[in-house]
Short mmCIF file of N, CA and C in Angstrom, two decimals:
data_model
loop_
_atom_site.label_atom_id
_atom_site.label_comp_id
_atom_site.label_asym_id
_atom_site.label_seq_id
_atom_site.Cartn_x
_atom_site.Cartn_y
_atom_site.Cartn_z
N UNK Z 1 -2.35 87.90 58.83
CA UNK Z 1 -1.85 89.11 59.48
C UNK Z 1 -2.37 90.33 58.74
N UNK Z 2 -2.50 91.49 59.63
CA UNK Z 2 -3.37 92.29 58.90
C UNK Z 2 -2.04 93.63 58.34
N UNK Z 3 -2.53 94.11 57.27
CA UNK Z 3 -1.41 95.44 56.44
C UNK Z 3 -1.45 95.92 57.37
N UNK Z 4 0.04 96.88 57.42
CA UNK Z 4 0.39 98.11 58.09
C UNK Z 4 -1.12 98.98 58.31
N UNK Z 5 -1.53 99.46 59.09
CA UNK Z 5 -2.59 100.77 59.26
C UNK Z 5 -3.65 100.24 59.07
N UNK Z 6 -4.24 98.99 59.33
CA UNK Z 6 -5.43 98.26 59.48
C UNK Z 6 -5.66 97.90 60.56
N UNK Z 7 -6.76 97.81 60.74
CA UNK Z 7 -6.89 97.01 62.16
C UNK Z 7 -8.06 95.84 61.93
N UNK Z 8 -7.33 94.97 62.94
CA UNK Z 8 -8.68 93.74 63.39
C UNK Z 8 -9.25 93.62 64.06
N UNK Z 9 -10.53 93.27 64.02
CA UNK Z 9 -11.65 93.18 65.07
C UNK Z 9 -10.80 92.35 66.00
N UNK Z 10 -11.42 92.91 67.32
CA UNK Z 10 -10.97 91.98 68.36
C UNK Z 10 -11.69 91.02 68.65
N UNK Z 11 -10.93 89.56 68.86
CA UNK Z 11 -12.38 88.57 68.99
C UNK Z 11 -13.07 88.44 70.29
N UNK Z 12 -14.18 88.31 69.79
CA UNK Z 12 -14.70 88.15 71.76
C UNK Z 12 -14.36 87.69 72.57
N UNK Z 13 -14.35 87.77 73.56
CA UNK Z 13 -13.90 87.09 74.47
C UNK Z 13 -15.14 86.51 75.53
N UNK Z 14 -15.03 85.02 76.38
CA UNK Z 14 -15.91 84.39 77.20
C UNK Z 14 -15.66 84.89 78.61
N UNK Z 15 -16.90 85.30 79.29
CA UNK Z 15 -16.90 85.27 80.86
C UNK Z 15 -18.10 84.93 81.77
N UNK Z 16 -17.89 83.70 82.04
CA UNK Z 16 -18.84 82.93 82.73
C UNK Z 16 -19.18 83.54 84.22
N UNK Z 17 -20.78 83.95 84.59
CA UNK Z 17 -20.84 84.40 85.79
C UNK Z 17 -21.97 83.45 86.52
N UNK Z 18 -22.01 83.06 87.28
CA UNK Z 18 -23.03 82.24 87.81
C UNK Z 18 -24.15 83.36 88.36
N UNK Z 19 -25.62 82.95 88.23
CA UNK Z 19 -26.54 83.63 88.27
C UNK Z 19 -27.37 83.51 88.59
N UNK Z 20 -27.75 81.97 89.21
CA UNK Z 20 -28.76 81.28 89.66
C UNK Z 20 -29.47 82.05 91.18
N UNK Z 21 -30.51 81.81 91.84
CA UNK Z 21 -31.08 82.60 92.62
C UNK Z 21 -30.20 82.29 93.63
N UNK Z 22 -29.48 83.48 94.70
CA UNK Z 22 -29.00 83.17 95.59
C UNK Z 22 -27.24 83.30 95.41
N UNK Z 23 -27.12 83.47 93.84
CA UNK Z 23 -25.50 83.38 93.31
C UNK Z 23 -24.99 84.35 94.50
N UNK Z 24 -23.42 84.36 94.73
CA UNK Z 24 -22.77 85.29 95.62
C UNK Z 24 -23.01 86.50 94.25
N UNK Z 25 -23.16 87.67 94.91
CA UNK Z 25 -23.04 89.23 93.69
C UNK Z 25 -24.12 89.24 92.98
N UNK Z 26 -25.32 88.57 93.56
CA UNK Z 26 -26.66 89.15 92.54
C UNK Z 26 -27.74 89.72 93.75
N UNK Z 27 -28.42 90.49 93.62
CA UNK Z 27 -29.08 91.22 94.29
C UNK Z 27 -30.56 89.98 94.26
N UNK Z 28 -31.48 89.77 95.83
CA UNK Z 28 -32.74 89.09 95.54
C UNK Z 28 -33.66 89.79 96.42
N UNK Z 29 -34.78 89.32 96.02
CA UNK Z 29 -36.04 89.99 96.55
C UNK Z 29 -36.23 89.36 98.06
N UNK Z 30 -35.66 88.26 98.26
CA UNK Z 30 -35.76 87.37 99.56
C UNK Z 30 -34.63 86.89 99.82
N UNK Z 31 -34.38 86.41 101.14
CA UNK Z 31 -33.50 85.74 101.36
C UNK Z 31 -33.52 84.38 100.70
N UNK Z 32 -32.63 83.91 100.54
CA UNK Z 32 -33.00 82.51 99.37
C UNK Z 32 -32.55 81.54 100.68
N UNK Z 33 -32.32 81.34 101.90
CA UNK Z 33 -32.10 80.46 102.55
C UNK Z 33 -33.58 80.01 103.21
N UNK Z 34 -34.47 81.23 103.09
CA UNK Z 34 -35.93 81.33 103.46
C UNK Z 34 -37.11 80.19 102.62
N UNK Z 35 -35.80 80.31 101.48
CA UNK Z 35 -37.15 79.94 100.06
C UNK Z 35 -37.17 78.51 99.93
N UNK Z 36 -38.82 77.50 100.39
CA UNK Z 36 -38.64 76.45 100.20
C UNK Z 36 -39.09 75.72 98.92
N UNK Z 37 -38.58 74.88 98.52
CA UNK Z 37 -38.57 74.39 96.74
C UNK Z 37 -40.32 73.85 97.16
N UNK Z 38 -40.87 74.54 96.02
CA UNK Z 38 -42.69 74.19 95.86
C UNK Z 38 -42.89 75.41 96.50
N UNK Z 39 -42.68 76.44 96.98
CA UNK Z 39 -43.46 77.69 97.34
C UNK Z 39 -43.74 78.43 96.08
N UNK Z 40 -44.78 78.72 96.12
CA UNK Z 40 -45.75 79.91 95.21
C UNK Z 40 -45.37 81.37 95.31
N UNK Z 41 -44.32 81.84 94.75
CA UNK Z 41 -44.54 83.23 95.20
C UNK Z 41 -43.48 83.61 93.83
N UNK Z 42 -43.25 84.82 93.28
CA UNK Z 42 -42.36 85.30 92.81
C UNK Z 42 -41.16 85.47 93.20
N UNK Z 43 -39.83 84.91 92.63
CA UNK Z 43 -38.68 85.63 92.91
C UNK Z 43 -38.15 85.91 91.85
N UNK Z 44 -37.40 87.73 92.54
CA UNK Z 44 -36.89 88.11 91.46
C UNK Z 44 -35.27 88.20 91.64
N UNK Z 45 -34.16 88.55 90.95
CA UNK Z 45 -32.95 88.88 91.28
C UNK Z 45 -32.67 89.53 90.36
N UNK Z 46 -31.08 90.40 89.96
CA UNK Z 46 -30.47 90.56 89.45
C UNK Z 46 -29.08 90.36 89.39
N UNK Z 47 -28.41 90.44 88.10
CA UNK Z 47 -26.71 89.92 88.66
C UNK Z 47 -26.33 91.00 87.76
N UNK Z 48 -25.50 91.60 88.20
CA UNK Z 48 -24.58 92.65 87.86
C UNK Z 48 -23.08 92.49 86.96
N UNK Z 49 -23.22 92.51 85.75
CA UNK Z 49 -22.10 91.65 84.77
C UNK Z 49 -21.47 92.63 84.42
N UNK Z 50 -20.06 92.25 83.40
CA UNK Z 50 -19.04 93.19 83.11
C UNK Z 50 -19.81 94.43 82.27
N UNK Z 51 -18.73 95.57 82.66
CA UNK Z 51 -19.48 96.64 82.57
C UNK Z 51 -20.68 97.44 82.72
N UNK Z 52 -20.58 96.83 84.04
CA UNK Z 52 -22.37 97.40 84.85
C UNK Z 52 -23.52 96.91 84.27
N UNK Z 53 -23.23 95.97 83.15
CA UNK Z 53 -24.34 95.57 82.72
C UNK Z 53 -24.94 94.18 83.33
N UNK Z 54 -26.30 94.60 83.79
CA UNK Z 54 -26.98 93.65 85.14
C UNK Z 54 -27.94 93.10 84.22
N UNK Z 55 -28.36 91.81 84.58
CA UNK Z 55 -29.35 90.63 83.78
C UNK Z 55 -30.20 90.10 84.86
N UNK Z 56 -31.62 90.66 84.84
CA UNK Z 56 -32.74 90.13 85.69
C UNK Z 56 -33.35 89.08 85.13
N UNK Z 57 -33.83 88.75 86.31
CA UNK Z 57 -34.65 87.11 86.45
C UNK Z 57 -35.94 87.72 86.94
N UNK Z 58 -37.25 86.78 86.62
CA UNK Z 58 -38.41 86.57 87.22
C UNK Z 58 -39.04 85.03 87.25
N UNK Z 59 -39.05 84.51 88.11
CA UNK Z 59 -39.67 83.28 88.51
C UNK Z 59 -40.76 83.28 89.38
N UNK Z 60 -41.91 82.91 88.95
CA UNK Z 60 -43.16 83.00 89.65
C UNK Z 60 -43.71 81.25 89.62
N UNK Z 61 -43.21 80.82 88.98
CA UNK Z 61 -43.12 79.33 89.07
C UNK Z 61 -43.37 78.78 87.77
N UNK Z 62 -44.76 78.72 87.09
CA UNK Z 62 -45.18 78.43 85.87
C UNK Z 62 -44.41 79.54 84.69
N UNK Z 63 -44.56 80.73 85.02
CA UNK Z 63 -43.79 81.32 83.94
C UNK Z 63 -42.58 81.91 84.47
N UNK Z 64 -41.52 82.44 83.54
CA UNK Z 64 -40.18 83.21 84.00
C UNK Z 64 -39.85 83.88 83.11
N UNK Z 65 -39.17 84.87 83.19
CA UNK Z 65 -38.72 85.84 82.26
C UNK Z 65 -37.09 86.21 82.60
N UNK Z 66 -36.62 86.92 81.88
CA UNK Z 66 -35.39 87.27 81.54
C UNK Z 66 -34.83 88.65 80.98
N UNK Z 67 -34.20 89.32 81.31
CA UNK Z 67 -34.26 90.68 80.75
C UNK Z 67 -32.56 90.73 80.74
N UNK Z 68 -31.76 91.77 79.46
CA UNK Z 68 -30.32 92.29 80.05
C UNK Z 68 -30.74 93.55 79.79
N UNK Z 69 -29.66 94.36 80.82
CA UNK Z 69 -29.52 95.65 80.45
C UNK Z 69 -30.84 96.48 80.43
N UNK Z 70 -31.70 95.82 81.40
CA UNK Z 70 -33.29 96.33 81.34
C UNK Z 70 -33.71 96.85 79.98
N UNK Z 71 -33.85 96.18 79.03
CA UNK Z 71 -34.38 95.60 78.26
C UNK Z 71 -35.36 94.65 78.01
N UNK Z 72 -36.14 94.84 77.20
CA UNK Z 72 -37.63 94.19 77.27
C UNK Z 72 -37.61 92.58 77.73
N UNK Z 73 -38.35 91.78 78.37
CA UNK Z 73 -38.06 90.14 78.61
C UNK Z 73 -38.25 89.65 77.78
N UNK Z 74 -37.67 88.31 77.82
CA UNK Z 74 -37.80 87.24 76.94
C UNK Z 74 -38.97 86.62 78.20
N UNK Z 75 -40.03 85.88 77.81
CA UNK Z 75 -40.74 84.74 78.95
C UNK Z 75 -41.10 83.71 78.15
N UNK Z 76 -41.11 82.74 79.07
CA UNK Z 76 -41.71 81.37 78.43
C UNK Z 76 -42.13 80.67 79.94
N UNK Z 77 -42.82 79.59 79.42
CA UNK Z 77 -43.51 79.01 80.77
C UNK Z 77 -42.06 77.26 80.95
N UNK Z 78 -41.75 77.83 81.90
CA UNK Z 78 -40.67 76.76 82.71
C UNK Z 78 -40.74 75.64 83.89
N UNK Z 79 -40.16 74.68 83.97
CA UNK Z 79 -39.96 73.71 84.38
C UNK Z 79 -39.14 74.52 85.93
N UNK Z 80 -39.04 73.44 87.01
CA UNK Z 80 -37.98 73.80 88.03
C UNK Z 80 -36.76 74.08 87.79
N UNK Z 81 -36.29 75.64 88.34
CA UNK Z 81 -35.08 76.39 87.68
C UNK Z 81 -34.99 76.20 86.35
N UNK Z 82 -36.22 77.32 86.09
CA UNK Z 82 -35.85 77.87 84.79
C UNK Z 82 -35.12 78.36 83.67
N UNK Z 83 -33.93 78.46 84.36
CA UNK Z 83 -32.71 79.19 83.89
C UNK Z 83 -31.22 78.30 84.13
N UNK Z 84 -30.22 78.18 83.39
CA UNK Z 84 -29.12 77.91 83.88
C UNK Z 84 -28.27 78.73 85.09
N UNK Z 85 -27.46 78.00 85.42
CA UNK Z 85 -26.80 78.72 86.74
C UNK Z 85 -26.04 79.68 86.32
N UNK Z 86 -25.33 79.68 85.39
CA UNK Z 86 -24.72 80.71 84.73
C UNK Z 86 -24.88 81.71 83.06
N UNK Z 87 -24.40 82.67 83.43
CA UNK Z 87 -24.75 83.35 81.86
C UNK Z 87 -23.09 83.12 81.34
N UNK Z 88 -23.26 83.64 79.87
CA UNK Z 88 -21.90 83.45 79.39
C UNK Z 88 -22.17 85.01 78.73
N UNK Z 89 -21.34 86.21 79.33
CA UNK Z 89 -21.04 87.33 78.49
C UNK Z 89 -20.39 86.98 77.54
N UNK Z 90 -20.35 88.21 76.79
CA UNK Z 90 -19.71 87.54 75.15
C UNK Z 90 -18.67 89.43 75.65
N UNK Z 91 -17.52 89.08 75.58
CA UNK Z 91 -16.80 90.95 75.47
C UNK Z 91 -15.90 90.66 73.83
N UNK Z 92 -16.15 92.22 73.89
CA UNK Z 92 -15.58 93.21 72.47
C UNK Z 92 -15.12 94.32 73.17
N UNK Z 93 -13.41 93.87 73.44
CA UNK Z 93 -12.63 95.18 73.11
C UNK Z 93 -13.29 95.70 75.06
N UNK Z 94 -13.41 94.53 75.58
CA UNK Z 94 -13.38 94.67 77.00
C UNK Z 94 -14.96 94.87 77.63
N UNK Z 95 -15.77 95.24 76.78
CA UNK Z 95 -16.95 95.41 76.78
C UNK Z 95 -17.85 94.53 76.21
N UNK Z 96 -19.02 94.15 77.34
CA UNK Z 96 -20.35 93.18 76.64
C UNK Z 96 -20.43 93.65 75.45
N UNK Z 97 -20.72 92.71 74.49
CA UNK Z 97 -21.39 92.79 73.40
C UNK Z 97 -22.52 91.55 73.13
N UNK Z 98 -22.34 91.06 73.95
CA UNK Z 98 -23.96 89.96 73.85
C UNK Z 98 -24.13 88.97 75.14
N UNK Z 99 -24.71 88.56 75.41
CA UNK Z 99 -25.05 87.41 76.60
C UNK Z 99 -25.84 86.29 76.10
N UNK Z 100 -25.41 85.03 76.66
CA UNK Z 100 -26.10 83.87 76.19
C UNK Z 100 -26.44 83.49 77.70
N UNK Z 101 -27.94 83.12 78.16
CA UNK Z 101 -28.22 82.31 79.16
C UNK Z 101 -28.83 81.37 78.43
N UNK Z 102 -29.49 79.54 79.35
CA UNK Z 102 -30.01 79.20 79.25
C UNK Z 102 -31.60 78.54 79.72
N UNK Z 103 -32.10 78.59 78.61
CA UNK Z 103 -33.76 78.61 79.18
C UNK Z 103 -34.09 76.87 79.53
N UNK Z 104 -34.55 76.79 80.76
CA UNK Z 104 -34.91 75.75 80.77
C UNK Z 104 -36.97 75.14 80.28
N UNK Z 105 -37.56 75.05 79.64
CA UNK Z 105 -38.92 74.83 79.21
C UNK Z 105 -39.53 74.29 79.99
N UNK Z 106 -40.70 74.01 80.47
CA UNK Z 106 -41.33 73.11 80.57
C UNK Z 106 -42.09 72.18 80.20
N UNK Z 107 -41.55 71.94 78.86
CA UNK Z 107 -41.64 70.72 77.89
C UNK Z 107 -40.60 69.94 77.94
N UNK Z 108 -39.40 70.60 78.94
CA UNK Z 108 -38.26 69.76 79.09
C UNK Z 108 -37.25 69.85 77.45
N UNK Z 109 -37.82 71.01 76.83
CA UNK Z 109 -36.64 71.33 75.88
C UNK Z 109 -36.02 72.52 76.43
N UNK Z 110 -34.50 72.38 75.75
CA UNK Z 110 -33.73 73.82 76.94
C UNK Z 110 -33.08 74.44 75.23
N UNK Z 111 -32.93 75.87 75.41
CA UNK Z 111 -32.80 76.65 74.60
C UNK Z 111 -31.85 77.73 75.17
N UNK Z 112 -30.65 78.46 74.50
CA UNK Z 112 -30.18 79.00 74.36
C UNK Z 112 -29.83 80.25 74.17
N UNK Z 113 -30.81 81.54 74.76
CA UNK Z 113 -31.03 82.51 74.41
C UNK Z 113 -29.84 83.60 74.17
N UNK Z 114 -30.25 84.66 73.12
CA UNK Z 114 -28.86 85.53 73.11
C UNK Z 114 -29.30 86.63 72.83
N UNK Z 115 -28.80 87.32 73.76
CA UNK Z 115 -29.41 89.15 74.13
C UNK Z 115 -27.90 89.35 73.21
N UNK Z 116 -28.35 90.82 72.50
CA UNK Z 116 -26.98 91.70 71.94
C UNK Z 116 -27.61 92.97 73.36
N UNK Z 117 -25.90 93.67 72.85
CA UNK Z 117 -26.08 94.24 73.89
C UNK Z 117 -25.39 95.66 73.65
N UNK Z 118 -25.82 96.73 73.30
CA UNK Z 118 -25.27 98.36 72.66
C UNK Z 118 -25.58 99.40 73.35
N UNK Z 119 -24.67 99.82 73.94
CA UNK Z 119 -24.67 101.01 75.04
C UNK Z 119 -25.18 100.41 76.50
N UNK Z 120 -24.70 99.19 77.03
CA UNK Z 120 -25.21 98.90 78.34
C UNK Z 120 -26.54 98.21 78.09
N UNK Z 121 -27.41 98.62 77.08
CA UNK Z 121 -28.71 98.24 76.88
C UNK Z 121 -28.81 96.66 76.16
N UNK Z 122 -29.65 95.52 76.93
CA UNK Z 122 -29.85 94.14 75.92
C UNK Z 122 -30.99 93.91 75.24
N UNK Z 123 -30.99 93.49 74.27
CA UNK Z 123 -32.26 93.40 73.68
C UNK Z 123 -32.24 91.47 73.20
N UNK Z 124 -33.19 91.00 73.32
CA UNK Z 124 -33.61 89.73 72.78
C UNK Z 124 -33.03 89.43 71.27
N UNK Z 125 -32.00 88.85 70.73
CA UNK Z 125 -31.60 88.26 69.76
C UNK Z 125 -31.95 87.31 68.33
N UNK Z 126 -31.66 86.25 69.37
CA UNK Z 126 -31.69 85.15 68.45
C UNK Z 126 -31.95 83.62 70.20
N UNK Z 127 -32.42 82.54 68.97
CA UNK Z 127 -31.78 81.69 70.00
C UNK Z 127 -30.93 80.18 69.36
N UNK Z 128 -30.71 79.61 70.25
CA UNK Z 128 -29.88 78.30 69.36
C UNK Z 128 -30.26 77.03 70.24
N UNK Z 129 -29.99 76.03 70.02
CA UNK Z 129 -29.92 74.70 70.83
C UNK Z 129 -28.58 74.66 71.24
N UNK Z 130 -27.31 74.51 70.38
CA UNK Z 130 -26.02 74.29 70.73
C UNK Z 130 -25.04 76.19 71.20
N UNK Z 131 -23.82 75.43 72.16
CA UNK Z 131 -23.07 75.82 72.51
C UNK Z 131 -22.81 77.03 71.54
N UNK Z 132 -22.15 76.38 70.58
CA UNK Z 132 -21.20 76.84 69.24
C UNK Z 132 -22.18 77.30 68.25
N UNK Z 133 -23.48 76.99 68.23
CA UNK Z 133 -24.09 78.31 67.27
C UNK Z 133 -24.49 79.28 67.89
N UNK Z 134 -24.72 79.35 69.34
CA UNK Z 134 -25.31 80.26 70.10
C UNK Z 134 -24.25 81.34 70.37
N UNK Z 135 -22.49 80.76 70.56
CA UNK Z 135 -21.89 82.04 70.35
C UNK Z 135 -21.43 82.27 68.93
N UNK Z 136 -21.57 81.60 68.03
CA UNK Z 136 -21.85 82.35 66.56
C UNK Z 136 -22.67 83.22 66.66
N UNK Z 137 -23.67 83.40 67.20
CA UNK Z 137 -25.16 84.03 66.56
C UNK Z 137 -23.93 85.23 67.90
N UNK Z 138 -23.98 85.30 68.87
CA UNK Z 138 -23.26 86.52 70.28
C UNK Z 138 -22.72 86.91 69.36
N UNK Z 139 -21.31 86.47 68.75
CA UNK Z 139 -20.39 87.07 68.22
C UNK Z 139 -20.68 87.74 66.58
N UNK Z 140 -21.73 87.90 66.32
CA UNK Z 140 -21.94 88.47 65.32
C UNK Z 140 -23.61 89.10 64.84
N UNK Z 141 -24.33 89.08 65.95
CA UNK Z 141 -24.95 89.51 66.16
C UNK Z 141 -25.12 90.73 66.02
N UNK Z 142 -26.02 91.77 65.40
CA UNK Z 142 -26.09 93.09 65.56
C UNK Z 142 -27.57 94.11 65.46
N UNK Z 143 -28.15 92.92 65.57
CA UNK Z 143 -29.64 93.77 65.34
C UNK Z 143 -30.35 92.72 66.53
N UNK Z 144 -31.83 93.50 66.80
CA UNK Z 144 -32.59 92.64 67.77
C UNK Z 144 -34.06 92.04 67.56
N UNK Z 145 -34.73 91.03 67.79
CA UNK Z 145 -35.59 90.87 67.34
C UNK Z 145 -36.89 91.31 67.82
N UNK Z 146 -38.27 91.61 67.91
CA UNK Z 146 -39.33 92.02 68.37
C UNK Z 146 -39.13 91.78 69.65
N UNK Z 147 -39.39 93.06 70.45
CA UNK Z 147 -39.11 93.42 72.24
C UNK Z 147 -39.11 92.14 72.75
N UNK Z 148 -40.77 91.97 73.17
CA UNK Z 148 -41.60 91.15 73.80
C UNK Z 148 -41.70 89.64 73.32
N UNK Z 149 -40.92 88.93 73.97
CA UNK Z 149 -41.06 87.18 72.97
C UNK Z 149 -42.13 86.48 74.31
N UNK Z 150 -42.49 85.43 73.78
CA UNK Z 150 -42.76 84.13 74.43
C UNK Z 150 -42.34 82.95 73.73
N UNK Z 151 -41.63 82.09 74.36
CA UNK Z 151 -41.97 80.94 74.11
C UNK Z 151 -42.85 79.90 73.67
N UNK Z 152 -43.49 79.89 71.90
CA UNK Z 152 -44.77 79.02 71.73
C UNK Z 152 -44.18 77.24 71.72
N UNK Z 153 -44.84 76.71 71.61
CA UNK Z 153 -45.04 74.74 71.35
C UNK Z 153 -43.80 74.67 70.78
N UNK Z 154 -42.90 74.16 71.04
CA UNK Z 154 -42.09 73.13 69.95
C UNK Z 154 -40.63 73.96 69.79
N UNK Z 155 -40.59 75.17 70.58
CA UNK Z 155 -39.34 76.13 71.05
C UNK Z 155 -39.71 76.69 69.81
N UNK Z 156 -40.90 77.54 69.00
CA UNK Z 156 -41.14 78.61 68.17
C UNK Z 156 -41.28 79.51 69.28
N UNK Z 157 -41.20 80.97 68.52
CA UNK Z 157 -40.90 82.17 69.45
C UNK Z 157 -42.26 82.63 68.90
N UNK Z 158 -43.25 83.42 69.57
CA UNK Z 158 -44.19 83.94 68.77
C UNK Z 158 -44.22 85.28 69.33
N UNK Z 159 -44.77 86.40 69.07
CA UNK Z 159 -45.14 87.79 69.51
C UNK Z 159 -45.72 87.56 70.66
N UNK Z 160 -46.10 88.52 71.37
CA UNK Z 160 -47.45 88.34 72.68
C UNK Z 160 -46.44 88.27 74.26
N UNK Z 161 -47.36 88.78 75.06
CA UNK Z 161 -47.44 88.89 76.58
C UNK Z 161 -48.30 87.39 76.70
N UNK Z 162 -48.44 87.27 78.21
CA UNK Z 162 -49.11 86.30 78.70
C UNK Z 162 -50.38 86.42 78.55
#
């Protein structure tokens, strides 16, 4: 319990939003009832999360990217549905303070990504394999790592565009 005239951090709190192309409440470039699985084309969306803060997608098939808070992407080259169906906001005191989605590879390893997130704005993090370090790393997170990631061999992150 904390002394008289102190205060405690509030702990984060979880809010699961589904986000996958087509989710009810995300904005898309196409109708997704149009879109047949093996077509070649880009789709993009966005989903609109607590506190106006929205998390875009890009799927062009071989590669995909990820952005919060229009903030620079994360990309890596992906497997079918690249992404998990849902993100997990991380809130502080009612407000995002980080987002965890997941990356699906196309090496068939899946990774954990975690945007922090300060003034509405997300920036690329950290990433994890598990559940429980990935909201360790959300919940205490406070700095961001180089804008622009890719995905290299073996789930290393290296500098560089495509």
């Amino acid at each position: 319990m904390a002394a008289a005239g102190t205060s405690v951090a509030a702990e984060p709190r979880a809010v699961f939003q589904p986000v996958h192309f087509g989710a009810k409440g995300c904005r898309t470039d196409a109708d997704p009832a149009r879109i047949k699985p093996g077509e070649a084309w880009m789709r993009i969306w966005s989903c609109r999360g607590p506190g106006g803060v929205s998390i875009q997608f890009a799927d062009e098939g071989n590669m995909v990217d990820v952005s919060v808070g229009g903030g620079a992407p994360v990309m890596f080259p992906a497997r079918d549905e690249g992404f998990g169906p849902t993100v997990e906001w991380r809130l502080e005191r009612g407000q995002p303070r980080s987002a965890i989605i997941r990356a699906r590879r196309r090496d068939d390893t899946d990774w954990l990504l975690v945007f922090a997130i300060r003034d509405g704005k997300g920036c690329y993090a950290a990433k994890a394999r598990s559940n429980r370090k990935a909201r360790e790393l959300a919940d205490t997170i406070d700095g961001c790592a180089d804008s622009r990631r890719v995905f290299g061999e073996n789930g290393a992150v290296r500098r560089g565009g495509l």
